[in-house]
PDB file of C-alpha atoms in Angstrom:
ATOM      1  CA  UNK A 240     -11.218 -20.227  19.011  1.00 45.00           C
ATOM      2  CA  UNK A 241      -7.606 -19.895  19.441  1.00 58.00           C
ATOM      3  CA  UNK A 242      -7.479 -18.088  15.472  1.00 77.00           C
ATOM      4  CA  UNK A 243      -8.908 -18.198  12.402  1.00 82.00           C
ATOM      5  CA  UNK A 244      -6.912 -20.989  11.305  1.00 80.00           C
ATOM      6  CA  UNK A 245      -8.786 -23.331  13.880  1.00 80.00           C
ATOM      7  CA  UNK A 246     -11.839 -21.964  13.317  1.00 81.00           C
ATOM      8  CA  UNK A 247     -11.917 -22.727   9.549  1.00 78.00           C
ATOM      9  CA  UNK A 248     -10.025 -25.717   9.506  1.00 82.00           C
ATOM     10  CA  UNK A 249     -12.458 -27.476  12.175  1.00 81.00           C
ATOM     11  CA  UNK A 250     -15.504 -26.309  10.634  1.00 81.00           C
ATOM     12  CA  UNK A 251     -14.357 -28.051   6.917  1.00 74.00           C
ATOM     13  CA  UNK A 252     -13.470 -30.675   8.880  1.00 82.00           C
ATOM     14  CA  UNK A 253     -17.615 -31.412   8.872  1.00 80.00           C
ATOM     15  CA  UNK A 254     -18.274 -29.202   6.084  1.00 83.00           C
ATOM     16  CA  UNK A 255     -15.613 -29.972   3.756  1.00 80.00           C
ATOM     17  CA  UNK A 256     -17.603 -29.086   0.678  1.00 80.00           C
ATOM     18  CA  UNK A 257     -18.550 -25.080   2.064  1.00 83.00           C
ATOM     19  CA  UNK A 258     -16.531 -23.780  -0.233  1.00 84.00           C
ATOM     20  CA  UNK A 259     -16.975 -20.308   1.142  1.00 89.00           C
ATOM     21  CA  UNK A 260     -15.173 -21.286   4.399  1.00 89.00           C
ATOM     22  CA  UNK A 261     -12.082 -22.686   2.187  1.00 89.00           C
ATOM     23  CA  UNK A 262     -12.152 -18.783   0.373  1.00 89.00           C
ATOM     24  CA  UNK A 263     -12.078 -17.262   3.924  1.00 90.00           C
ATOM     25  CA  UNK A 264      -9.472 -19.837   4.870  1.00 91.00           C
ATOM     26  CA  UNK A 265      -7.365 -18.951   1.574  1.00 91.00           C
ATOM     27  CA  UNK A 266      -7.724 -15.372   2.516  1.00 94.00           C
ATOM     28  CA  UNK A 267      -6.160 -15.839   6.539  1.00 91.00           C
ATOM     29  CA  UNK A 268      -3.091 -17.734   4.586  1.00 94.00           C
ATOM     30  CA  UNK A 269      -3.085 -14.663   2.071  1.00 95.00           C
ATOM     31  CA  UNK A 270      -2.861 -12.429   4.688  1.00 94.00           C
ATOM     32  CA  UNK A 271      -0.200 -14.517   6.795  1.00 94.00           C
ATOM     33  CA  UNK A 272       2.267 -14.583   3.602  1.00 95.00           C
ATOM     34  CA  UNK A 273       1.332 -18.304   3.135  1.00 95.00           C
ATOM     35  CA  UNK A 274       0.401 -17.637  -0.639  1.00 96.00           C
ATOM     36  CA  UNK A 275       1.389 -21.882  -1.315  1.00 96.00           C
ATOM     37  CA  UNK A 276      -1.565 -22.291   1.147  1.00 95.00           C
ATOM     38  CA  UNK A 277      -3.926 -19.900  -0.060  1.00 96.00           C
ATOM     39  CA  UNK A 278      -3.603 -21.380  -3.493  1.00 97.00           C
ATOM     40  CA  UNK A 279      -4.392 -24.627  -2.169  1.00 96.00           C
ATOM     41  CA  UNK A 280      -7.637 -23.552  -0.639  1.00 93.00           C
ATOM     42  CA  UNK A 281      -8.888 -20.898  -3.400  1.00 97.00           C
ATOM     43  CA  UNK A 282      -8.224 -24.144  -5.896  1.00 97.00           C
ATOM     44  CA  UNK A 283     -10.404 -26.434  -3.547  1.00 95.00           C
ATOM     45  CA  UNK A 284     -13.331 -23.880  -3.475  1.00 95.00           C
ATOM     46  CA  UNK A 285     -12.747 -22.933  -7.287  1.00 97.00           C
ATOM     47  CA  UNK A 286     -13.036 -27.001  -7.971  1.00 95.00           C
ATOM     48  CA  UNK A 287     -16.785 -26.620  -5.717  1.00 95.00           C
ATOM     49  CA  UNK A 288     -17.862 -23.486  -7.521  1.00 96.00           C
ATOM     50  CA  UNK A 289     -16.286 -23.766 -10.921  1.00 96.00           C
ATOM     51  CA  UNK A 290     -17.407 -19.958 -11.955  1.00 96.00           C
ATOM     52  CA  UNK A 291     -17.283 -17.929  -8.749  1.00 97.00           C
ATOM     53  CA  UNK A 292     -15.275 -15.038  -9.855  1.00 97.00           C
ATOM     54  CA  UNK A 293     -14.070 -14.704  -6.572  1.00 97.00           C
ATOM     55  CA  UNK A 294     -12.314 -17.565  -6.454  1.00 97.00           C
ATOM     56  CA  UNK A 295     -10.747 -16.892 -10.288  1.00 98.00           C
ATOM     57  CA  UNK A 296      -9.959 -13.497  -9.324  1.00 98.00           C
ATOM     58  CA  UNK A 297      -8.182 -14.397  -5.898  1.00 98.00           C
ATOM     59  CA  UNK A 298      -6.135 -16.979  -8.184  1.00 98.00           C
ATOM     60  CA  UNK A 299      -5.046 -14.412 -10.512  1.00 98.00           C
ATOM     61  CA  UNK A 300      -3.732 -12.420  -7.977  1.00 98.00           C
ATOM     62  CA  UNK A 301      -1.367 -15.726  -6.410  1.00 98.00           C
ATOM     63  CA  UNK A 302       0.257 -15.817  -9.977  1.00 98.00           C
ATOM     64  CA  UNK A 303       0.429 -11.770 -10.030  1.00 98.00           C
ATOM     65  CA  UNK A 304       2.253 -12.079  -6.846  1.00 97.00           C
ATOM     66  CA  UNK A 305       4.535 -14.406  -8.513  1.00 97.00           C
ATOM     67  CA  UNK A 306       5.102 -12.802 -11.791  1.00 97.00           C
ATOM     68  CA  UNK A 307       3.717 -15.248 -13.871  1.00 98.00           C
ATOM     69  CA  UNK A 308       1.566 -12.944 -15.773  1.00 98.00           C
ATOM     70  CA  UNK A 309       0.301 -15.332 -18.251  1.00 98.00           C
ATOM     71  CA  UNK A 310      -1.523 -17.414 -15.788  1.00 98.00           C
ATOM     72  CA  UNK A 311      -2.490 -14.341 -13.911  1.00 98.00           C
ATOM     73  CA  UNK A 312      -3.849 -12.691 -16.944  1.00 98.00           C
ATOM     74  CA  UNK A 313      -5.779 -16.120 -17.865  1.00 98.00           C
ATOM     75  CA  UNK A 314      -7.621 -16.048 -14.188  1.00 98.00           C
ATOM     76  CA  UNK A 315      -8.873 -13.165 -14.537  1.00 98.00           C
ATOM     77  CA  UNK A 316     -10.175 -12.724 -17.887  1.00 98.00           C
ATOM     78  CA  UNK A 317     -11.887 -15.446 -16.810  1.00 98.00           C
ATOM     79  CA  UNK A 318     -13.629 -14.056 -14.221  1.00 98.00           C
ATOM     80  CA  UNK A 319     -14.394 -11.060 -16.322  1.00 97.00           C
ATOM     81  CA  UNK A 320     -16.336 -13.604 -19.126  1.00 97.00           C
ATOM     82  CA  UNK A 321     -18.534 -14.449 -16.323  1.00 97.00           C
ATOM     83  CA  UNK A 322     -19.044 -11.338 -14.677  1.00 97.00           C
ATOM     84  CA  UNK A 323     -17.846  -8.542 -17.121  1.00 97.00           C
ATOM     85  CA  UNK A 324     -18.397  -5.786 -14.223  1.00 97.00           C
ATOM     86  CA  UNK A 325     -16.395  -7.147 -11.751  1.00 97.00           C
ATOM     87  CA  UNK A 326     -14.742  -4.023 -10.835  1.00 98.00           C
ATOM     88  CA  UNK A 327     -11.848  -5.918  -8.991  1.00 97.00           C
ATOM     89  CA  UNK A 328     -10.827  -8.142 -12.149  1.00 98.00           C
ATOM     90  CA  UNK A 329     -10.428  -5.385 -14.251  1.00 98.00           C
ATOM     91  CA  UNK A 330      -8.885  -3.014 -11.596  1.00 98.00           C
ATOM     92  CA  UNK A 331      -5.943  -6.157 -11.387  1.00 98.00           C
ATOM     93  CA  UNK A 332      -5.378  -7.010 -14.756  1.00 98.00           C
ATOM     94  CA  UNK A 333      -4.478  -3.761 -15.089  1.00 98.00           C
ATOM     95  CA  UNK A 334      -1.861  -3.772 -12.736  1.00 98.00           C
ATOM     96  CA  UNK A 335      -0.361  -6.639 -14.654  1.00 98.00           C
ATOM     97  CA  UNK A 336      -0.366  -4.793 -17.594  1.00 98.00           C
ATOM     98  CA  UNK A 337       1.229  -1.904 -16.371  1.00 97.00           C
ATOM     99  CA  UNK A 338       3.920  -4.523 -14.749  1.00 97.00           C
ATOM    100  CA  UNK A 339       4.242  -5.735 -18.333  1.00 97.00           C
ATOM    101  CA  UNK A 340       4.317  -2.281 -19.929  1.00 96.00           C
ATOM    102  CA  UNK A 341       1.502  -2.372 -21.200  1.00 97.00           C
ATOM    103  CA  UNK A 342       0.290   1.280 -20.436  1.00 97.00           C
ATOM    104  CA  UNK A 343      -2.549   1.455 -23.054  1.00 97.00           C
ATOM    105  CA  UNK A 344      -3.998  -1.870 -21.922  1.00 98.00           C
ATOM    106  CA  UNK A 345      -3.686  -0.950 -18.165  1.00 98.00           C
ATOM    107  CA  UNK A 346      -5.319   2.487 -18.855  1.00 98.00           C
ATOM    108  CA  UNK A 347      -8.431   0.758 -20.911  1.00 98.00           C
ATOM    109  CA  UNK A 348      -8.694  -1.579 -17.719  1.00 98.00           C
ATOM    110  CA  UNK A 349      -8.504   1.062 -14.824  1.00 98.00           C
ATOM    111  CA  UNK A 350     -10.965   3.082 -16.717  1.00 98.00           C
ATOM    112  CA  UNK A 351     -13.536   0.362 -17.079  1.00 98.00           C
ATOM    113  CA  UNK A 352     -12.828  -0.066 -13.172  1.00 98.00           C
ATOM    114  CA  UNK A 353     -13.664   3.248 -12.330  1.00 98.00           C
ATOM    115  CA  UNK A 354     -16.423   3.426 -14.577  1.00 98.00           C
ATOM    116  CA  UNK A 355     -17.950   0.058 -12.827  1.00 98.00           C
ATOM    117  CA  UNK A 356     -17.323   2.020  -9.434  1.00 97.00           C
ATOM    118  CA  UNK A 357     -16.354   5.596  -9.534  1.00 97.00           C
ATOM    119  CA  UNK A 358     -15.849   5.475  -5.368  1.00 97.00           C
ATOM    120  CA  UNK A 359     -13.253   2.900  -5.432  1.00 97.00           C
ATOM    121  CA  UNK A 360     -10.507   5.003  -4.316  1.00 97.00           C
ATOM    122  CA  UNK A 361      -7.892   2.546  -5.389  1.00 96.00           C
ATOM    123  CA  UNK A 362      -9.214   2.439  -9.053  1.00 97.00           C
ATOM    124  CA  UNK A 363      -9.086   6.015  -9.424  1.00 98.00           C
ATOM    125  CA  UNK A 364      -5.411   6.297  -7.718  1.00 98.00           C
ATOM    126  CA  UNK A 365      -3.890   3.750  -9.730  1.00 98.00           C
ATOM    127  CA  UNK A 366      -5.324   5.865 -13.053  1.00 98.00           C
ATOM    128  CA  UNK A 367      -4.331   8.904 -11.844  1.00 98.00           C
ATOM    129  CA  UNK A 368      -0.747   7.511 -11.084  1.00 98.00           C
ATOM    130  CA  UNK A 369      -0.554   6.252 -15.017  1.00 98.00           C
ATOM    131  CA  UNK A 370      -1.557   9.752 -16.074  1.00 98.00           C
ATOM    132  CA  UNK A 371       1.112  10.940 -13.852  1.00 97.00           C
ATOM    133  CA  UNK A 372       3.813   8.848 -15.366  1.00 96.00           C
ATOM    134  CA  UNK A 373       2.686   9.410 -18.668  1.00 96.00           C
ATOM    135  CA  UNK A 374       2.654  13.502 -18.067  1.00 96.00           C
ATOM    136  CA  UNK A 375      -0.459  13.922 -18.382  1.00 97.00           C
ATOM    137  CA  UNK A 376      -1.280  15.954 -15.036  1.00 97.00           C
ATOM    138  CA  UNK A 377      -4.737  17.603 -15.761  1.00 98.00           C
ATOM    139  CA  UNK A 378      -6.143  13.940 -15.994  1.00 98.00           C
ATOM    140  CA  UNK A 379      -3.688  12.905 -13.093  1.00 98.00           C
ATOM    141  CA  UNK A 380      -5.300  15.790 -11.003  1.00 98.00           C
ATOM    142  CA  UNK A 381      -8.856  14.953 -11.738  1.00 98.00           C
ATOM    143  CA  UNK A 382      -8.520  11.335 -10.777  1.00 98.00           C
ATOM    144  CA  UNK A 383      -6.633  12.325  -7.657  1.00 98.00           C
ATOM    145  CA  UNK A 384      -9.116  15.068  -6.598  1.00 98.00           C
ATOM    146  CA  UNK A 385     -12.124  12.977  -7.275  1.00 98.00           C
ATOM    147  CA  UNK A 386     -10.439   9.881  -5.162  1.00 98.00           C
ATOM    148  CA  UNK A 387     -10.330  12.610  -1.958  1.00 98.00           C
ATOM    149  CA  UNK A 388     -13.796  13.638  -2.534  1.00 98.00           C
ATOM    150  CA  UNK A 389     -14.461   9.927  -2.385  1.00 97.00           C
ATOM    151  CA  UNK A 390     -12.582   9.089   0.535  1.00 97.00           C
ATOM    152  CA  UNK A 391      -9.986  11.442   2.028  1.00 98.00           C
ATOM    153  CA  UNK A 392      -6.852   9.240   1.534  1.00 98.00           C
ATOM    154  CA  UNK A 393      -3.512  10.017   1.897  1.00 98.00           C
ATOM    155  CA  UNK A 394      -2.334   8.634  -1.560  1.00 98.00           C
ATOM    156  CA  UNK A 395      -4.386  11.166  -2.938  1.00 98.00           C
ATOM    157  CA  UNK A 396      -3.319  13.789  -1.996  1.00 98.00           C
ATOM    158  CA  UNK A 397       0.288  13.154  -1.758  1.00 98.00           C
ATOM    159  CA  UNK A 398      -0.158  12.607  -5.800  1.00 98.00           C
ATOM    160  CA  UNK A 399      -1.785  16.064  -5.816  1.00 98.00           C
ATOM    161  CA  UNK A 400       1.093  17.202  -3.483  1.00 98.00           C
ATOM    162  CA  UNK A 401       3.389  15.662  -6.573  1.00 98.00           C
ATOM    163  CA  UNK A 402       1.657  17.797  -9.283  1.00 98.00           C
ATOM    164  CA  UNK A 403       1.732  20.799  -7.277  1.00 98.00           C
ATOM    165  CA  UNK A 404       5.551  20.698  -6.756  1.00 98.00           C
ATOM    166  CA  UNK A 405       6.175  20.005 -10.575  1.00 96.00           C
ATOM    167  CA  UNK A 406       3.815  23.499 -11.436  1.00 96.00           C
ATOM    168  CA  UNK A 407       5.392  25.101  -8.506  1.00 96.00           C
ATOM    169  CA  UNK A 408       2.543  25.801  -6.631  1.00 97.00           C
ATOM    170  CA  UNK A 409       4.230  25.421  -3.235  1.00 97.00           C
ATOM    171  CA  UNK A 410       1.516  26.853  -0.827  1.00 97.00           C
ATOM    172  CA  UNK A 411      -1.008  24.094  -2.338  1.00 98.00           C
ATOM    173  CA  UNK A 412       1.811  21.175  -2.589  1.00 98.00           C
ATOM    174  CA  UNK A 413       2.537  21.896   1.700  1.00 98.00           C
ATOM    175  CA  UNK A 414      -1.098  21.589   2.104  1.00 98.00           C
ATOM    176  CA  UNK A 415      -1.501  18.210   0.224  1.00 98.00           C
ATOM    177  CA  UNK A 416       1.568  16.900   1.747  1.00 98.00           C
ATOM    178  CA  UNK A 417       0.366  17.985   5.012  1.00 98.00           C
ATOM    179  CA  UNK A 418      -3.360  16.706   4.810  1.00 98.00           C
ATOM    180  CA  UNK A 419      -1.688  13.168   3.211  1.00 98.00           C
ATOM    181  CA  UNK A 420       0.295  13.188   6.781  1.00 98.00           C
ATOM    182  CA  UNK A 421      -2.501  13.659   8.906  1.00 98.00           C
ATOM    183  CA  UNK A 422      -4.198  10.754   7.213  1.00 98.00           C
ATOM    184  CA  UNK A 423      -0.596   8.330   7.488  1.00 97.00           C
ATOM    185  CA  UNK A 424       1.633   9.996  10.061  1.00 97.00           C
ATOM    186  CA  UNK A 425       4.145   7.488   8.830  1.00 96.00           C
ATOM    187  CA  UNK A 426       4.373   7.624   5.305  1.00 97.00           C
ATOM    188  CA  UNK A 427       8.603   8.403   4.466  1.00 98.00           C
ATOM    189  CA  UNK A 428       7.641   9.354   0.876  1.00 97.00           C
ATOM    190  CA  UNK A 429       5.420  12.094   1.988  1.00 98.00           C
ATOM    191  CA  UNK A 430       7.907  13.225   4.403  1.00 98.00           C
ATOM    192  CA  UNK A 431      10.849  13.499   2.328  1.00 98.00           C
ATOM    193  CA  UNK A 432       8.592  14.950  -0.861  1.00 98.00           C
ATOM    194  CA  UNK A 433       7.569  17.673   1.801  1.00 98.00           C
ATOM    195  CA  UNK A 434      11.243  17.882   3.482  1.00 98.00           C
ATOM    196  CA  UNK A 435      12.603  18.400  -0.441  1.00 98.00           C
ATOM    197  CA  UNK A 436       9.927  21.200  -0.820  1.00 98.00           C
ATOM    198  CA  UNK A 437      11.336  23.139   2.490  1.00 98.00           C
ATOM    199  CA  UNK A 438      14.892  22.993   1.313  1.00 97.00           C
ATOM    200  CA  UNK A 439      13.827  24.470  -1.846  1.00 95.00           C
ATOM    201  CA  UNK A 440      12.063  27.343  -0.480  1.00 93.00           C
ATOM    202  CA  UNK A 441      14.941  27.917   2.042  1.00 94.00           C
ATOM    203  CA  UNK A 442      12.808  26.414   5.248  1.00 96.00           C
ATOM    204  CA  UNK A 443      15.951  24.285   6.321  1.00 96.00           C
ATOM    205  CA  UNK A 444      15.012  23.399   9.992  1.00 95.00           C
ATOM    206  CA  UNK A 445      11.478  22.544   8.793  1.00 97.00           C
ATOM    207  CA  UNK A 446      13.065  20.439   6.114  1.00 97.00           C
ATOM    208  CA  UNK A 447      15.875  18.692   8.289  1.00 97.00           C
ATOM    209  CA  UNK A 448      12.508  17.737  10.700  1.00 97.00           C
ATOM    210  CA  UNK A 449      10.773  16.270   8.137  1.00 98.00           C
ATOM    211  CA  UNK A 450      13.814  13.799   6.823  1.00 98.00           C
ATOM    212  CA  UNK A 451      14.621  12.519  10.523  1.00 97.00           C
ATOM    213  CA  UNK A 452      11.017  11.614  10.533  1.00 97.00           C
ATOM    214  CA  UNK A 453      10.884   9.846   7.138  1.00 97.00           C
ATOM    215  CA  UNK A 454      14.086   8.120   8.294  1.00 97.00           C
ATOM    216  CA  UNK A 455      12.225   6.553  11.503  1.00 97.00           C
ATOM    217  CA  UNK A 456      10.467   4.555   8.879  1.00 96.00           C
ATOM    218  CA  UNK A 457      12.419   3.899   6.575  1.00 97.00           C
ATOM    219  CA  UNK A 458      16.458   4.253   7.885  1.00 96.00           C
ATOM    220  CA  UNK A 459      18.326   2.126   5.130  1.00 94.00           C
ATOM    221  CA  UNK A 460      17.143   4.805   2.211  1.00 97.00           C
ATOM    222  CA  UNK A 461      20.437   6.164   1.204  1.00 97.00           C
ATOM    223  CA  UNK A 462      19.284   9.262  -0.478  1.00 97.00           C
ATOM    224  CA  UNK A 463      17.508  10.557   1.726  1.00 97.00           C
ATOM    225  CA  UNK A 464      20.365  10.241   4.439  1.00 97.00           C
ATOM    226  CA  UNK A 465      22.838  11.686   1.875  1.00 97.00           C
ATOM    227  CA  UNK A 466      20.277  14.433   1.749  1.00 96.00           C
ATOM    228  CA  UNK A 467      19.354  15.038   5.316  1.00 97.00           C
ATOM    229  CA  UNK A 468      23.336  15.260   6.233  1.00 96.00           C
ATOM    230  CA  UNK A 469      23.689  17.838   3.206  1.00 95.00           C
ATOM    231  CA  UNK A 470      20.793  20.088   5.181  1.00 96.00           C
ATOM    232  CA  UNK A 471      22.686  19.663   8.421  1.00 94.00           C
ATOM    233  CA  UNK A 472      25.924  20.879   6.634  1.00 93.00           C
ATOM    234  CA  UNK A 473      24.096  23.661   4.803  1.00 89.00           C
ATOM    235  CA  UNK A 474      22.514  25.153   8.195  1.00 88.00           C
ATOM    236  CA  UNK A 475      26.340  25.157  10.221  1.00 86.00           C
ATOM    237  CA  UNK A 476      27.550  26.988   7.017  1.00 79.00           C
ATOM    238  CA  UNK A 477      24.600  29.785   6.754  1.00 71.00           C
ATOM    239  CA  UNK A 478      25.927  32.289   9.375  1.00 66.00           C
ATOM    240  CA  UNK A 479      23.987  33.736  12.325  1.00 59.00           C
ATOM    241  CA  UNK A 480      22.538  36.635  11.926  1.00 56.00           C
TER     242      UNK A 480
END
């Protein structure tokens, strides 16, 4: 088979009913960007299996890509009535709450998540980031410290590298930062959090290093430009010794 595509389009072609190939279908077009065409598909196998919470919750997330948040909202607590611990319905009506501003819903709905699965690294990160905004960084550290012990992840610790910086712990902040870097090499918000903690401490070669690398990934990000040039300017100024 050339691609998925052709694989699951000629096998509904005699199975047009397996509404398990039309999910797996939806999901190639998800993945593609062709969110029209995965809607099409997830409707088709919703139509066959009318309370596969699947299905519901892969519809919710169409209209949360969208920003209709009604209809997203609608899919999946419908999922959730018939299957209450689906952890991934809850996990993504949160994030349209928090998109809504909702913080007190979206915290009731990624702690239901991580109750349902407490190694779901993704539930635990996206509480740990509300407790973060919210200032609440005992909580945000918990969350973020049981998501490593999980699975090591780099989101994880570059939160933890976060909370470090604002107690000014910067021996533990580097190591975060550093660990989140060996796990995504390529992450520009990890290198410019860690290039802003070297300028502060005075380590401005280390720091200028770690902005041109952010800047491979991500070149159009004015501040950190504005910010790497300022380093440059501030290590021709410092005199030799």
């Amino acid at each position: 088979w050339r691609d998925d595509v052709r694989l699951y389009t000629v096998t509904l072609a005699s199975s047009p009913n397996s509404y398990h190939i039309r999910n797996n279908l939806g999901t190639v077009y998800w993945k593609q960007g062709r969110i029209d065409a995965a809607e099409q598909e997830w409707r088709k196998a919703l139509d066959l299996s009318p309370h596969n919470v699947i299905f519901l919750n892969n519809l919710g997330l169409v209209f949360s890509q969208r920003k209709q948040y009604a209809d997203a909202t609608a899919y999946f607590l419908r999922a959730m009535r018939y299957k209450p611990n689906y952890t991934d319905s809850h996990l993504n009506l949160g994030n349209v709450y928090e998109e809504l501003g909702q913080h007190g819903d979206a915290e009731l709905q990624f702690r239901a998540a991580v109750a349902l699965s407490p190694l779901k690294v993704d539930a635990r990160n996206k509480l740990a980031k509300l407790y973060w905004d919210s200032g609440r960084l005992p909580e945000a550290e918990e969350q973020f410290r049981r998501s490593v012990a999980s699975e090591p992840n780099w989101t994880a610790y570059a939160g933890l590298g976060d909370i470090y910086v604002r107690r000014n712990d910067g021996a533990r902040a580097e190591q975060s930062y550093r660990r989140a870097l060996e796990l995504q090499p390529y992450e520009s918000r990890v290198r410019f959090s860690l290039g802003s903690l070297y300028a502060s401490t005075g380590r401005l070669a280390e720091a200028i290093r770690e902005y041109q690398a952010g800047l491979e990934t991500d070149p159009a990000n004015p501040e950190a430009r504005a910010r790497l040039e300022k380093l440059k300017s501030d290590v021709q100024k410092t005199p030799n010794p």
